[in-house]
Short mmCIF file of C-alpha atoms in Angstrom, two decimals:
data_model
loop_
_atom_site.label_atom_id
_atom_site.label_comp_id
_atom_site.label_asym_id
_atom_site.label_seq_id
_atom_site.Cartn_x
_atom_site.Cartn_y
_atom_site.Cartn_z
CA MET A 1 -0.04 -0.02 -0.04
CA ALA A 2 2.87 2.42 0.58
CA SER A 3 3.45 2.88 -3.16
CA SER A 4 -0.16 3.60 -3.99
CA LYS A 5 -0.97 6.90 -5.66
CA TYR A 6 -4.44 8.48 -5.68
CA ILE A 7 -5.89 11.56 -7.35
CA VAL A 8 -9.52 12.68 -7.05
CA ARG A 9 -11.55 15.76 -7.77
CA HIS A 10 -13.78 17.57 -5.15
CA PRO A 11 -16.56 19.86 -6.39
CA ILE A 12 -16.50 23.52 -5.13
CA LYS A 13 -19.89 25.13 -5.26
CA ASP A 14 -21.19 28.67 -4.81
CA ALA A 15 -24.05 29.48 -2.43
CA GLU A 16 -26.59 28.60 -5.17
CA SER A 17 -24.99 25.16 -5.54
CA ASN A 18 -23.48 25.97 -8.98
CA ILE A 19 -20.10 24.22 -9.41
CA ILE A 20 -17.41 26.75 -9.90
CA GLY A 21 -14.59 24.22 -10.11
CA TYR A 22 -12.82 21.18 -8.59
CA GLU A 23 -10.06 20.80 -6.12
CA ILE A 24 -7.44 18.25 -7.12
CA LEU A 25 -6.55 16.13 -4.10
CA TYR A 26 -3.63 13.79 -4.31
CA TYR A 27 -1.86 11.24 -2.14
CA GLY A 28 1.29 9.48 -3.08
CA GLU A 29 4.22 7.58 -1.55
CA ASN A 30 6.31 9.43 1.02
CA GLN A 31 3.99 12.39 0.78
CA ALA A 32 4.68 15.05 3.43
CA TYR A 33 4.56 18.77 3.12
CA GLY A 34 5.58 21.43 5.57
CA GLY A 35 8.50 21.81 7.98
CA GLY A 36 10.45 19.32 9.97
CA GLU A 37 13.60 17.44 9.48
CA GLY A 38 13.55 15.42 6.25
CA SER A 39 10.62 17.22 4.75
CA ARG A 40 12.71 18.41 1.83
CA THR A 41 13.41 14.85 0.69
CA ASN A 42 9.76 13.92 1.21
CA GLU A 43 8.63 16.85 -0.76
CA PHE A 44 10.78 15.86 -3.72
CA ALA A 45 9.42 12.40 -3.58
CA ALA A 46 5.81 13.59 -3.46
CA ALA A 47 6.49 16.23 -6.17
CA ASP A 48 7.91 13.43 -8.45
CA THR A 49 4.84 11.31 -7.81
CA ILE A 50 2.41 14.11 -8.76
CA PHE A 51 4.56 15.42 -11.60
CA ASN A 52 4.78 12.01 -13.34
CA PHE A 53 1.11 11.34 -12.83
CA LEU A 54 -0.05 14.72 -14.12
CA THR A 55 2.37 14.53 -17.19
CA GLN A 56 0.58 11.37 -18.17
CA ASN A 57 -2.95 12.29 -17.37
CA THR A 58 -3.44 16.11 -17.67
CA GLU A 59 -4.65 15.87 -21.25
CA LYS A 60 -7.16 13.11 -20.32
CA SER A 61 -8.96 14.44 -17.25
CA LEU A 62 -7.82 17.71 -15.87
CA LYS A 63 -8.77 20.08 -18.67
CA GLY A 64 -11.85 21.92 -19.44
CA SER A 65 -12.74 22.89 -15.86
CA LEU A 66 -11.43 25.14 -13.21
CA ASN A 67 -8.97 23.10 -11.13
CA PHE A 68 -7.81 24.20 -7.72
CA MET A 69 -4.64 22.43 -6.90
CA THR A 70 -2.06 22.85 -4.08
CA PHE A 71 1.54 23.25 -5.31
CA THR A 72 4.67 22.70 -3.25
CA THR A 73 7.86 24.68 -3.88
CA THR A 74 9.33 21.78 -5.94
CA LEU A 75 6.21 21.62 -8.13
CA LEU A 76 6.25 25.29 -8.75
CA ALA A 77 10.01 25.05 -9.65
CA LYS A 78 9.30 22.09 -11.90
CA LYS A 79 6.83 24.42 -13.83
CA VAL A 80 3.98 22.01 -13.25
CA PRO A 81 1.39 24.78 -13.42
CA ARG A 82 2.21 25.27 -17.06
CA LEU A 83 0.72 21.80 -17.74
CA PHE A 84 -2.55 23.64 -17.47
CA GLU A 85 -4.13 26.40 -19.38
CA LYS A 86 -4.32 29.66 -17.34
CA ASP A 87 -8.15 29.52 -17.50
CA ASP A 88 -8.18 25.93 -16.11
CA LEU A 89 -6.02 26.39 -13.05
CA VAL A 90 -6.01 27.99 -9.62
CA ILE A 91 -2.61 27.70 -7.87
CA GLN A 92 -3.10 26.96 -4.25
CA ILE A 93 -0.20 27.54 -1.81
CA ASP A 94 0.07 27.01 1.91
CA ASP A 95 2.48 28.24 4.66
CA SER A 96 5.26 25.95 3.52
CA VAL A 97 5.48 27.87 0.20
CA ILE A 98 4.87 31.36 1.86
CA ILE A 99 7.86 31.02 4.16
CA HIS A 100 10.18 29.57 1.47
CA PRO A 101 12.79 32.20 0.36
CA LEU A 102 12.40 31.29 -3.26
CA ALA A 103 8.92 30.05 -3.71
CA MET A 104 7.19 33.36 -3.62
CA HIS A 105 9.23 34.51 -6.63
CA PHE A 106 7.66 31.63 -8.59
CA VAL A 107 4.17 32.59 -7.30
CA GLN A 108 4.49 36.16 -8.32
CA GLN A 109 5.80 35.12 -11.73
CA TYR A 110 2.73 32.80 -12.25
CA ALA A 111 0.40 35.58 -11.13
CA LYS A 112 2.00 37.92 -13.69
CA GLU A 113 1.45 35.25 -16.40
CA GLY A 114 -2.34 35.34 -15.53
CA TYR A 115 -2.63 32.30 -13.35
CA LYS A 116 -5.19 32.63 -10.38
CA ILE A 117 -3.72 32.21 -6.90
CA ALA A 118 -5.43 30.80 -3.78
CA VAL A 119 -4.07 30.60 -0.31
CA ASN A 120 -5.02 27.69 2.07
CA GLU A 121 -5.91 28.56 5.69
CA PHE A 122 -5.22 32.29 5.46
CA GLN A 123 -3.79 33.90 8.58
CA PHE A 124 -3.62 37.38 10.01
CA ALA A 125 0.23 37.62 9.66
CA PRO A 126 2.44 40.03 7.73
CA ARG A 127 3.65 37.24 5.34
CA TYR A 128 0.00 36.63 4.26
CA LEU A 129 -1.10 40.28 4.13
CA SER A 130 1.90 41.06 1.91
CA LEU A 131 0.55 38.71 -0.70
CA MET A 132 -2.88 40.39 -1.04
CA ASP A 133 -2.00 41.72 -4.52
CA GLU A 134 -1.39 38.35 -5.91
CA ILE A 135 -4.17 36.43 -4.23
CA ASP A 136 -7.50 35.81 -5.99
CA TYR A 137 -9.05 33.28 -3.47
CA ILE A 138 -8.73 32.87 0.23
CA LYS A 139 -9.71 29.36 1.80
CA LEU A 140 -10.85 29.32 5.32
CA ASN A 141 -11.54 26.35 7.58
CA PHE A 142 -14.67 27.59 9.33
CA ARG A 143 -14.65 24.65 11.70
CA GLU A 144 -11.25 25.76 13.19
CA MET A 145 -11.55 29.47 13.35
CA SER A 146 -13.37 31.88 15.69
CA ASP A 147 -16.34 33.79 14.31
CA LEU A 148 -14.49 37.06 14.82
CA SER A 149 -11.58 35.96 12.81
CA ILE A 150 -13.82 34.66 10.06
CA HIS A 151 -15.74 37.86 9.91
CA ASN A 152 -12.72 40.08 9.90
CA ILE A 153 -10.98 38.11 7.15
CA ILE A 154 -14.04 38.08 4.93
CA GLU A 155 -14.59 41.84 5.40
CA ILE A 156 -11.07 42.72 4.47
CA ALA A 157 -11.05 40.18 1.55
CA HIS A 158 -14.27 41.46 0.05
CA SER A 159 -13.16 45.09 0.38
CA MET A 160 -10.11 44.23 -1.78
CA GLY A 161 -12.00 42.12 -4.33
CA LYS A 162 -10.91 38.67 -3.11
CA LYS A 163 -13.16 35.68 -3.01
CA ILE A 164 -13.63 33.43 0.05
CA ILE A 165 -13.88 29.67 -0.14
CA ALA A 166 -15.04 27.80 3.05
CA THR A 167 -13.46 24.42 3.25
CA ASP A 168 -14.15 21.28 5.27
CA VAL A 169 -17.85 22.05 5.18
CA ASP A 170 -18.99 18.61 6.39
CA THR A 171 -22.26 19.52 8.19
CA GLU A 172 -25.42 21.58 7.48
CA ALA A 173 -24.49 23.85 10.47
CA LEU A 174 -21.10 24.64 8.90
CA TYR A 175 -22.81 25.12 5.48
CA ASP A 176 -25.37 27.60 6.94
CA LYS A 177 -22.68 29.47 8.86
CA ALA A 178 -20.52 29.82 5.79
CA VAL A 179 -23.37 31.11 3.74
CA ALA A 180 -24.53 33.52 6.51
CA GLU A 181 -20.89 34.87 6.82
CA GLY A 182 -20.81 35.65 3.09
CA ALA A 183 -18.51 32.93 1.76
CA ASP A 184 -18.39 33.01 -2.03
CA ALA A 185 -17.94 29.28 -2.47
CA LEU A 186 -17.97 26.15 -0.27
CA GLU A 187 -16.20 22.81 -0.26
CA GLY A 188 -16.58 19.59 1.73
CA LYS A 189 -18.59 16.40 2.11
CA PHE A 190 -21.77 18.06 2.82
CA VAL A 191 -21.34 20.50 -0.10
CA ALA A 192 -20.58 17.65 -2.54
CA ASP A 193 -23.79 15.73 -1.45
CA LYS A 194 -26.00 18.68 -0.77
CA LEU A 195 -29.16 19.04 -2.89
CA ALA A 196 -30.32 22.54 -3.62
CA THR A 197 -33.69 21.48 -5.06
CA LYS A 198 -35.13 18.09 -5.45
CA THR A 199 -36.64 17.35 -8.81
CA HIS A 200 -38.63 14.68 -10.51
CA SER A 201 -40.01 15.56 -13.90
CA SER A 202 -36.93 17.79 -14.67
CA GLY A 203 -34.50 15.12 -13.67
CA TYR A 204 -33.79 13.93 -17.26
CA LEU A 205 -30.95 15.06 -19.39
CA GLN A 206 -32.50 16.96 -22.12
CA GLY A 207 -29.94 16.20 -24.80
CA ASN A 208 -29.80 12.57 -23.95
CA PHE A 209 -33.72 12.36 -23.87
CA PHE A 210 -33.73 13.90 -27.40
CA ARG A 211 -31.24 11.26 -28.58
CA LEU A 212 -33.60 8.53 -27.11
CA MET A 213 -36.56 9.96 -28.93
CA ILE A 214 -34.69 9.82 -32.26
CA ALA A 215 -33.45 6.27 -31.53
CA VAL A 216 -36.93 4.86 -30.81
CA THR A 217 -38.54 6.44 -33.92
CA LYS A 218 -36.07 4.91 -36.42
CA ASP A 219 -37.47 2.49 -39.01
CA GLU A 220 -35.40 -0.23 -37.45
CA PRO A 221 -34.52 0.80 -33.84
CA ASP A 222 -31.27 -0.50 -32.51
CA MET A 223 -31.92 -1.94 -29.14
CA GLU A 224 -28.25 -1.70 -28.11
CA GLU A 225 -28.23 1.97 -28.96
CA ILE A 226 -31.34 2.55 -26.90
CA GLU A 227 -29.94 0.55 -23.98
CA GLN A 228 -26.73 2.61 -24.10
CA ILE A 229 -28.71 5.95 -24.15
CA ILE A 230 -30.87 4.91 -21.13
CA SER A 231 -27.89 3.54 -19.18
CA ILE A 232 -26.33 7.18 -19.01
CA ASP A 233 -29.32 8.57 -17.10
CA ALA A 234 -30.24 7.48 -13.63
CA SER A 235 -33.70 8.88 -13.82
CA LEU A 236 -34.49 7.07 -17.08
CA THR A 237 -33.11 3.89 -15.81
CA TYR A 238 -35.21 4.03 -12.73
CA GLY A 239 -38.33 5.04 -14.69
CA LEU A 240 -37.86 2.16 -17.14
CA LEU A 241 -37.48 -0.50 -14.44
CA ARG A 242 -40.49 0.86 -12.56
CA ILE A 243 -42.82 0.68 -15.60
CA ALA A 244 -41.36 -2.68 -16.78
CA ASN A 245 -42.11 -4.12 -13.42
CA SER A 246 -45.48 -2.52 -12.99
CA VAL A 247 -48.80 -4.49 -12.58
CA HIS A 248 -49.64 -3.70 -16.14
CA PHE A 249 -47.08 -6.14 -17.33
CA ALA A 250 -47.67 -8.78 -14.70
CA LEU A 251 -44.43 -10.68 -15.31
CA ARG A 252 -43.54 -13.85 -13.52
CA GLN A 253 -39.92 -12.83 -13.42
CA ARG A 254 -39.02 -9.25 -12.41
CA CYS A 255 -36.79 -7.17 -14.72
CA THR A 256 -33.63 -6.46 -12.98
CA THR A 257 -31.56 -5.00 -15.94
CA ILE A 258 -32.05 -2.21 -18.55
CA ARG A 259 -31.97 -4.68 -21.34
CA GLN A 260 -34.74 -6.79 -19.70
CA GLY A 261 -36.80 -3.80 -19.26
CA ILE A 262 -36.43 -2.77 -22.83
CA MET A 263 -37.35 -6.15 -24.16
CA THR A 264 -40.31 -6.43 -21.74
CA LEU A 265 -41.83 -3.16 -22.91
CA GLY A 266 -41.12 -3.73 -26.56
CA ILE A 267 -40.63 -0.92 -29.10
CA GLY A 268 -44.24 0.06 -29.17
CA GLN A 269 -44.75 0.42 -25.42
CA LEU A 270 -41.24 2.11 -25.13
CA LYS A 271 -42.28 4.75 -27.60
CA GLN A 272 -45.45 5.45 -25.73
CA TRP A 273 -43.58 5.74 -22.43
CA ILE A 274 -40.90 8.19 -23.91
CA TYR A 275 -43.79 10.28 -25.59
CA LEU A 276 -45.52 10.50 -22.12
CA LEU A 277 -42.14 11.55 -20.48
CA SER A 278 -41.78 14.10 -23.31
CA ALA A 279 -45.09 15.70 -22.74
CA SER A 280 -44.68 15.98 -19.03
CA ASN A 281 -41.12 17.21 -19.28
CA ALA A 282 -41.61 19.63 -22.27
CA GLU A 283 -41.32 22.87 -20.41
CA ASN A 284 -38.77 21.96 -17.68
CA GLU A 285 -35.08 22.64 -18.02
CA ILE A 286 -32.77 20.51 -15.99
CA ASP A 287 -31.13 22.50 -13.23
CA PRO A 288 -27.28 22.38 -12.97
CA ASP A 289 -27.36 20.65 -9.56
CA SER A 290 -29.40 17.71 -11.00
CA GLU A 291 -27.15 17.40 -14.02
CA GLU A 292 -24.21 17.10 -11.72
CA PHE A 293 -25.87 14.25 -9.82
CA LEU A 294 -26.70 12.54 -13.06
CA LYS A 295 -23.20 12.81 -14.23
CA LEU A 296 -22.02 11.57 -10.77
CA SER A 297 -24.26 8.49 -11.03
CA PHE A 298 -22.92 7.63 -14.39
CA LEU A 299 -19.33 7.99 -13.15
CA ARG A 300 -20.02 5.86 -10.12
CA ALA A 301 -21.82 3.25 -12.13
CA ASN A 302 -18.84 2.83 -14.41
CA PHE A 303 -16.42 2.82 -11.45
CA CYS A 304 -18.39 0.14 -9.62
CA SER A 305 -18.63 -2.03 -12.77
CA GLU A 306 -14.89 -1.68 -13.53
CA LEU A 307 -13.85 -2.53 -10.00
CA MET A 308 -15.85 -5.78 -10.28
CA ASN A 309 -13.12 -7.01 -12.73
CA TYR A 310 -10.59 -7.05 -9.84
CA THR A 311 -12.48 -8.64 -7.02
CA GLN A 312 -14.12 -12.03 -6.31
CA LYS A 313 -15.56 -10.82 -2.95
CA VAL A 314 -18.65 -9.19 -4.23
CA PRO A 315 -21.65 -11.60 -4.85
CA VAL A 316 -23.40 -9.69 -7.57
CA THR A 317 -22.92 -9.33 -11.36
CA LYS A 318 -21.19 -6.44 -13.11
CA GLY A 319 -24.60 -5.24 -14.27
CA GLU A 320 -26.00 -5.11 -10.71
CA ALA A 321 -22.89 -3.25 -9.55
CA TYR A 322 -23.47 -0.78 -12.35
CA LEU A 323 -27.05 -0.22 -11.16
CA MET A 324 -25.81 0.34 -7.55
CA GLY A 325 -23.57 3.14 -8.75
CA MET A 326 -26.31 4.47 -11.06
CA PHE A 327 -29.01 4.48 -8.26
CA SER A 328 -26.75 6.00 -5.64
CA THR A 329 -27.84 9.60 -6.40
CA LEU A 330 -31.59 8.88 -6.87
CA ASN A 331 -32.63 10.38 -3.67
CA TYR A 332 -31.24 13.74 -5.07
CA LEU A 333 -33.19 13.27 -8.33
CA VAL A 334 -36.58 11.93 -7.06
CA ASP A 335 -38.35 13.65 -4.26
CA ALA A 336 -38.58 10.54 -1.93
CA PRO A 337 -36.38 8.82 0.67
CA MET A 338 -33.82 6.34 -0.72
CA GLU A 339 -35.54 3.33 1.07
CA GLU A 340 -38.85 4.18 -0.58
CA ILE A 341 -37.17 4.67 -4.08
CA LEU A 342 -35.38 1.28 -3.85
CA GLY A 343 -38.60 -0.49 -2.86
CA GLU A 344 -40.11 0.36 -6.27
CA VAL A 345 -37.39 -1.37 -8.31
CA PRO A 346 -36.39 -5.05 -8.13
CA ILE A 347 -32.76 -4.88 -7.17
CA SER A 348 -31.06 -7.41 -4.88
CA ASN A 349 -31.03 -7.04 -1.14
CA GLU A 350 -27.31 -6.94 -1.22
CA ILE A 351 -27.44 -3.76 -3.37
CA LYS A 352 -30.28 -2.22 -1.20
CA MET A 353 -28.24 -2.84 1.97
CA ALA A 354 -25.15 -1.35 0.39
CA LEU A 355 -26.89 1.76 -0.63
CA LEU A 356 -28.95 2.24 2.56
CA ASN A 357 -26.45 1.10 5.18
CA GLN A 358 -23.09 0.32 3.38
CA GLU A 359 -23.45 -3.23 4.62
CA GLY A 360 -21.91 -6.39 3.33
CA PRO A 361 -19.44 -6.99 0.44
CA CYS A 362 -21.52 -4.69 -1.84
CA GLY A 363 -21.41 -2.00 0.90
CA ALA A 364 -17.63 -2.36 0.86
CA LEU A 365 -17.57 -1.71 -2.92
CA TYR A 366 -19.83 1.17 -2.58
CA GLY A 367 -17.81 2.41 0.39
CA LEU A 368 -14.63 2.20 -1.64
CA VAL A 369 -16.12 4.41 -4.37
CA LEU A 370 -17.45 7.01 -1.86
CA SER A 371 -14.10 6.97 0.13
CA TYR A 372 -12.11 7.53 -3.12
CA GLU A 373 -14.50 10.44 -3.97
CA HIS A 374 -13.98 11.95 -0.54
CA ALA A 375 -10.18 11.44 -0.63
CA ASP A 376 -10.48 9.35 2.67
CA TRP A 377 -7.37 7.37 1.96
CA SER A 378 -7.49 5.32 5.21
CA LYS A 379 -10.86 3.96 4.23
CA VAL A 380 -9.71 3.46 0.65
CA THR A 381 -6.90 1.32 1.92
CA LYS A 382 -9.28 -0.55 4.26
CA TYR A 383 -11.89 -1.35 1.59
CA SER A 384 -9.47 -2.17 -1.17
CA GLU A 385 -7.73 -4.75 1.09
CA GLU A 386 -10.95 -6.18 2.20
CA LEU A 387 -12.03 -6.63 -1.46
CA GLU A 388 -8.51 -7.69 -2.56
CA ILE A 389 -8.52 -4.94 -5.17
CA PRO A 390 -4.91 -3.66 -5.99
CA ALA A 391 -4.87 -0.13 -4.79
CA ASN A 392 -2.38 1.01 -7.34
CA LEU A 393 -5.12 0.51 -10.01
CA LEU A 394 -7.71 2.80 -8.47
CA THR A 395 -6.56 6.12 -9.81
CA SER A 396 -6.23 4.87 -13.33
CA LEU A 397 -9.72 3.30 -13.25
CA TYR A 398 -11.19 6.32 -11.74
CA PHE A 399 -9.71 8.63 -14.30
CA ASP A 400 -10.72 6.36 -17.12
CA CYS A 401 -14.39 6.39 -15.85
CA MET A 402 -14.24 10.17 -15.42
CA GLU A 403 -12.92 10.49 -18.92
CA GLN A 404 -15.80 8.42 -20.22
CA ALA A 405 -18.31 10.51 -18.42
CA ASN A 406 -16.72 13.73 -19.68
CA MET A 407 -16.75 12.45 -23.20
CA VAL A 408 -20.39 11.41 -23.07
CA TRP A 409 -21.36 14.87 -21.68
CA LYS A 410 -19.27 16.56 -24.25
CA ASP A 411 -20.95 14.63 -27.10
CA MET A 412 -24.44 15.39 -25.64
CA ASN A 413 -23.75 19.05 -25.31
CA ALA A 414 -22.44 19.16 -28.92
CA GLN A 415 -25.52 17.45 -30.17
#
């Protein structure tokens, strides 16, 4: 496990729950930043880990969005920020860079070149205040600071045109506090999972839904194409399985896959179902929050399915693992509790217990996916060992699944 390297993205949202960017979190062998004897050696080791990974993967997954990434002095000296376009990157620095005699020269140079700069855990100290001209974002941990300090920093920052990002927002109380104090953006587990507005009829991806309408109206509909289109959208998948298992069809054997649902309805009934959805959904635009949850469900579905190739410990099929990931965000898309939602589709008890309570081997698989998303590396280690999945494969699999999701969404937007 010591040689494992992980990289994951955390969403950063404004107070209206619009995603403004992602923080790139990374963990590698010998990683240690900050002071202390031997930290220089460790910083070089960590920098090499991240440099090598980003050199290989930047083109694939870290472009096309605003990325907040913490840079050490060594990474700055290696010119790693120039792997990114200026509009794609916010260079984050912490105290270890600010006190370094040479590092601030690099920061000032990048700022002159047009890169945005963020400071982690800003302090009322001369070395921080002297940076105000270069700083664009100030990141504050609301959980560890006094209300007075938070208020004063935000007041000064806003008076100078700087933006505040509240970090480690893991509870609703912290979320409400950050919004009340005037934070411009928020980051943390609660932020990533928070739902601004629950939806039902507007939960479908409009571009994908349009593709589905075209596919079913062809002279000779391609069932594989229809299956692929539905499998992208958690709401459509859920709706299909609900109607295919309704009393109207009175099947002896319940449909548990998208393919079975399509074959049960047949092309005629499938068209009717889609036309009904079209009529009920005609005037609704999907909100950005729902689209993000749909994209997350697709990423999780693919990640769960891919992980199944590397473990014999999970007693379900790849298709069932895919549905587990796909359905993991349904409580954010359908205005009902997860237990009630899962009671309306015939998925296995193992999947239900995993999604509701993270129990059993399926719960371990689901837990691995969530832990990786949250950059909880101790739990990543625990679950990967429990499932006997090589930890050194996780980042590559995650980025491949992310790339697939990005490509699908890009194609849909283009169409």
